[in-house]
PDB file of C-alpha atoms in Angstrom:
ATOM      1  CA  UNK A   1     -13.729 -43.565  59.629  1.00  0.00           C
ATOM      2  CA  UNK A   2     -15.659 -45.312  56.723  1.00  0.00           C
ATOM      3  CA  UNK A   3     -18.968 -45.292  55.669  1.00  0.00           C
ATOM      4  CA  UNK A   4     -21.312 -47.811  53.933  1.00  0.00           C
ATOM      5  CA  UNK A   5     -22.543 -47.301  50.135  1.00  0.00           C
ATOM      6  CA  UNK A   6     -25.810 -49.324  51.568  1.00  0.00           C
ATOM      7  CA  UNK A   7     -24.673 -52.530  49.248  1.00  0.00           C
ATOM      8  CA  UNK A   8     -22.308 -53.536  52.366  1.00  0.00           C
ATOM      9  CA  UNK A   9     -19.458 -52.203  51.167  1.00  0.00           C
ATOM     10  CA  UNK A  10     -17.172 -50.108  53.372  1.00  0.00           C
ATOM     11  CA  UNK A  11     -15.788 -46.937  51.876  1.00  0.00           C
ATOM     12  CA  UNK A  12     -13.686 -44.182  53.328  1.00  0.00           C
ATOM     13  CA  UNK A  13     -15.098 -41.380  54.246  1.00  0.00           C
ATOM     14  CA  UNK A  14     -11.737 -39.341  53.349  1.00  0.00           C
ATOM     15  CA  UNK A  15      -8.404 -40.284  51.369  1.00  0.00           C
ATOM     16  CA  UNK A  16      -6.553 -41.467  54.476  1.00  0.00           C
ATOM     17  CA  UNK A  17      -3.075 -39.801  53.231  1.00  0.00           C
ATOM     18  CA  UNK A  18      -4.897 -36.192  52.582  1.00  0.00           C
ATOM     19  CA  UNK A  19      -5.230 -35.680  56.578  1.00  0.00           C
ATOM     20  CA  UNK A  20      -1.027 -36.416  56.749  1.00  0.00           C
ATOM     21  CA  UNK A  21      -0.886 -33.960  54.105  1.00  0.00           C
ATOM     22  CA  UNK A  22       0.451 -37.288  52.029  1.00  0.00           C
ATOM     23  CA  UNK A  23       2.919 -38.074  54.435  1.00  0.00           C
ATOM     24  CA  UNK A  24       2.908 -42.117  55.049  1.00  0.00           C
ATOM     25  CA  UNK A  25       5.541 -42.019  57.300  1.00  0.00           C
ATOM     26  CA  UNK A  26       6.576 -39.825  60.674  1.00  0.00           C
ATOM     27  CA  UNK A  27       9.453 -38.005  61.547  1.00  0.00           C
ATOM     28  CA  UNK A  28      10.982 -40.113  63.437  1.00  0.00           C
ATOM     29  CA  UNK A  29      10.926 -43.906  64.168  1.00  0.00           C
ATOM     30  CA  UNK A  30       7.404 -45.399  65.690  1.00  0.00           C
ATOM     31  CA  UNK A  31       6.969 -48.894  66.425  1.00  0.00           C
ATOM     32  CA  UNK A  32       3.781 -50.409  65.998  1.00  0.00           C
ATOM     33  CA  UNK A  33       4.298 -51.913  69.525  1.00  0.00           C
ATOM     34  CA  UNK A  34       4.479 -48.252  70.822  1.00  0.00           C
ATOM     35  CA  UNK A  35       1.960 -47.664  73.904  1.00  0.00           C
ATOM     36  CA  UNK A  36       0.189 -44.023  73.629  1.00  0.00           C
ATOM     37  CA  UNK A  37      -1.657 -42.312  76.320  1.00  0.00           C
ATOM     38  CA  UNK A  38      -3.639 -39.208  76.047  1.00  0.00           C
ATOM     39  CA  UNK A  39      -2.968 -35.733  77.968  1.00  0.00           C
ATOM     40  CA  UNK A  40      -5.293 -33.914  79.769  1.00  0.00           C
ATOM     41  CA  UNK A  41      -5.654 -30.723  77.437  1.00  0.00           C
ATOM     42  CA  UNK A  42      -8.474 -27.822  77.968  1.00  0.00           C
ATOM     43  CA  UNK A  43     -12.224 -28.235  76.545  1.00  0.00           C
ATOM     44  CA  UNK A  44     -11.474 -25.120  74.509  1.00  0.00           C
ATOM     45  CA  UNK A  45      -8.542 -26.960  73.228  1.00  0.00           C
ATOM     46  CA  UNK A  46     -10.247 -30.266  72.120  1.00  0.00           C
ATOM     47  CA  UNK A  47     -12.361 -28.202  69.857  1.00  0.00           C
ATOM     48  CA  UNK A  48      -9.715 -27.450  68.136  1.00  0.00           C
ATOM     49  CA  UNK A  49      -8.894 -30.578  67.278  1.00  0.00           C
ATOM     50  CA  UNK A  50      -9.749 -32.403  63.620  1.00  0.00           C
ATOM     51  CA  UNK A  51     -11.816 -35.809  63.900  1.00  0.00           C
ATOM     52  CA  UNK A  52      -8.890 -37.531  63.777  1.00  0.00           C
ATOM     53  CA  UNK A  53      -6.763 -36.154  66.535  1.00  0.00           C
ATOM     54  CA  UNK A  54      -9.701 -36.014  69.010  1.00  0.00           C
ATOM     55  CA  UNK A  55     -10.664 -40.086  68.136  1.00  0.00           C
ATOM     56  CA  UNK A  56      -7.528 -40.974  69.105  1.00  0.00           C
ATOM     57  CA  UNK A  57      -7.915 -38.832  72.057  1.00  0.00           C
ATOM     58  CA  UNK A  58     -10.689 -40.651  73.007  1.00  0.00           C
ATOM     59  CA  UNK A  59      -8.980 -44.176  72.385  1.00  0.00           C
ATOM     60  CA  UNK A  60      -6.056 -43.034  74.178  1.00  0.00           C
ATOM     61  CA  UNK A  61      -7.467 -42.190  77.896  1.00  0.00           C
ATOM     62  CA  UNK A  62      -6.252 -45.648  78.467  1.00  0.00           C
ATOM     63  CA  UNK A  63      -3.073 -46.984  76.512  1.00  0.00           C
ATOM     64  CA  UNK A  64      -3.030 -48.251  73.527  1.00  0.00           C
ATOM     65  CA  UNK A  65      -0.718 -49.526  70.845  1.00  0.00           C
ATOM     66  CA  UNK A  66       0.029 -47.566  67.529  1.00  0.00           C
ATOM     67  CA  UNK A  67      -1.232 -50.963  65.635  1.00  0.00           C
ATOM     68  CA  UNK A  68      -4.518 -50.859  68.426  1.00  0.00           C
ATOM     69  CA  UNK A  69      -4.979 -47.174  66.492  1.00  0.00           C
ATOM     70  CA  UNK A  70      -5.200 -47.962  62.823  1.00  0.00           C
ATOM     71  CA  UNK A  71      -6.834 -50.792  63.187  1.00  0.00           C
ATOM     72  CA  UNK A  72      -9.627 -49.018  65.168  1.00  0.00           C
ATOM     73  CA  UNK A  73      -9.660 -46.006  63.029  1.00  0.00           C
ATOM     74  CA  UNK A  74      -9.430 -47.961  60.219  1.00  0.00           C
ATOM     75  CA  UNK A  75      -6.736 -46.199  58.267  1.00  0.00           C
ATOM     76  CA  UNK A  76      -3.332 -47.481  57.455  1.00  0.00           C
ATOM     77  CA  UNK A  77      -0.460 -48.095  59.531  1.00  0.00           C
ATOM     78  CA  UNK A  78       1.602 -45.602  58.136  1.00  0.00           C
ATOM     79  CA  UNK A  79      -0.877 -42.990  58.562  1.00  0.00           C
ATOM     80  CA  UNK A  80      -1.540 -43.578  62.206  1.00  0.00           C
ATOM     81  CA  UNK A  81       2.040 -43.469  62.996  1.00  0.00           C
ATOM     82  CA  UNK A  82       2.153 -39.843  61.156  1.00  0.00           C
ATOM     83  CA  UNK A  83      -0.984 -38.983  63.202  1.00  0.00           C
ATOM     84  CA  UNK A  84       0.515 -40.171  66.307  1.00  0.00           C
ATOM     85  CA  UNK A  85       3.524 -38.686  65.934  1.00  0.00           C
ATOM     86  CA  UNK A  86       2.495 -35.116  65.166  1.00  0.00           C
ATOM     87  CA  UNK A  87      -0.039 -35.475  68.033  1.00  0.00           C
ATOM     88  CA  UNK A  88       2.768 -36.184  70.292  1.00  0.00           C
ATOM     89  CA  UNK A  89       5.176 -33.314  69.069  1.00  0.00           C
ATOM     90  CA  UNK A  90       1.997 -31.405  70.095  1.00  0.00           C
ATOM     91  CA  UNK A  91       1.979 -32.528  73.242  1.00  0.00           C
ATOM     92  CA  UNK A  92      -1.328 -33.700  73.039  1.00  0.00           C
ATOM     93  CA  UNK A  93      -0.086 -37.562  73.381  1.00  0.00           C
ATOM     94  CA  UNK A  94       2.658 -39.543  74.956  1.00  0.00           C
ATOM     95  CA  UNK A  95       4.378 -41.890  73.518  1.00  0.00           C
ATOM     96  CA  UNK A  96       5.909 -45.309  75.960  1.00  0.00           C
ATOM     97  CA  UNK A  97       8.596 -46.887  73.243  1.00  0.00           C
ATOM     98  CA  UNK A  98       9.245 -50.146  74.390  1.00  0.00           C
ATOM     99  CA  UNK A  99      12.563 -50.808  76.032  1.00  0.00           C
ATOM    100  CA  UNK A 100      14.601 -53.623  74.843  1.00  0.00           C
ATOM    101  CA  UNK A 101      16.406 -55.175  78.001  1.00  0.00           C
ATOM    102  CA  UNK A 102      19.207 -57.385  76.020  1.00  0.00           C
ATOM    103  CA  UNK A 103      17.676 -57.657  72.580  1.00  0.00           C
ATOM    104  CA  UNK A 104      14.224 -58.727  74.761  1.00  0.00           C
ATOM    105  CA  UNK A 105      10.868 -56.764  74.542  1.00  0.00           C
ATOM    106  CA  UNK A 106       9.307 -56.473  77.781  1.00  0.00           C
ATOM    107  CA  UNK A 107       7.325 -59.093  78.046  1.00  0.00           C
ATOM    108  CA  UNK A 108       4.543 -56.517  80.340  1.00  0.00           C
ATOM    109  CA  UNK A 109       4.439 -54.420  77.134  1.00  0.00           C
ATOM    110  CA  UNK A 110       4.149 -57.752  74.924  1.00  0.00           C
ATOM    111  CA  UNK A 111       1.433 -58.545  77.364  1.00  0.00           C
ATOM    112  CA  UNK A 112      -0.572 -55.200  77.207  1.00  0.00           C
ATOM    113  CA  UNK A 113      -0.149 -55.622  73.098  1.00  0.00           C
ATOM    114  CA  UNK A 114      -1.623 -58.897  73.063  1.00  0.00           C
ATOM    115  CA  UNK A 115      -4.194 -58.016  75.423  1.00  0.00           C
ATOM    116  CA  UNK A 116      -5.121 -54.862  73.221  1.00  0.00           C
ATOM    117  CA  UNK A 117      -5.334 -56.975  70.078  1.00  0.00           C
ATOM    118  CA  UNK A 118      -7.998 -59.400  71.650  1.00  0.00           C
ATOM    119  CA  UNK A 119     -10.407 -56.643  72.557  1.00  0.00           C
ATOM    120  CA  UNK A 120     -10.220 -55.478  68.750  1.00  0.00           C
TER     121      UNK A 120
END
């Protein structure tokens, strides 16, 4: 999502808060830790969709975490969780909140976080 000026320096492409329509944070509570997958929508559909939407899309055919998506699209937290979060009312994501058995994460979601964070 950024470009380079040629001197090395990474700018963005866009103002990261004018695709949330300024928006920095969702609807509703969304971890960072949250797990997204991708749905299988139409070819006619995907064309519909802005850069944005269809690169996460594309990261999400196998799951990753809502921190896993900003850091890889390079925007801001906040603005991934908006993005994610529309996408999902949408129906164009799903979203795998973590379950807290006892005040404990599961440690097979901690796992796939941690795992997810190494490959970045």
């Amino acid at each position: 999502m950024y470009g380079s000026d040629g001197a090395g320096d990474e700018e963005p492409l866009f103002r990261p808060y004018a695709v949330t329509g300024g928006r920095s944070e969702p609807r509703y509570h969304l971890a960072m830790e949250t797990l997204i997958s991708s749905m299988s929508i139409p070819d006619d559909e995907m064309a519909l969709l802005t850069p944005e939407q269809e690169a996460i899309m594309q990261l999400c055919r196998s799951f990753r975490s809502v921190a896993e998506i900003s850091a890889l699209l390079r925007v801001p937290l906040g603005v991934a969780r908006v993005l994610v979060a529309d996408m999902s009312d949408e129906g164009l994501v799903r979203l795998h909140q973590p379950r807290l058995s006892q005040g404990q994460p599961d440690l097979n979601m901690l796992e796939r976080v941690l795992s997810g964070l190494r490959r970045l």
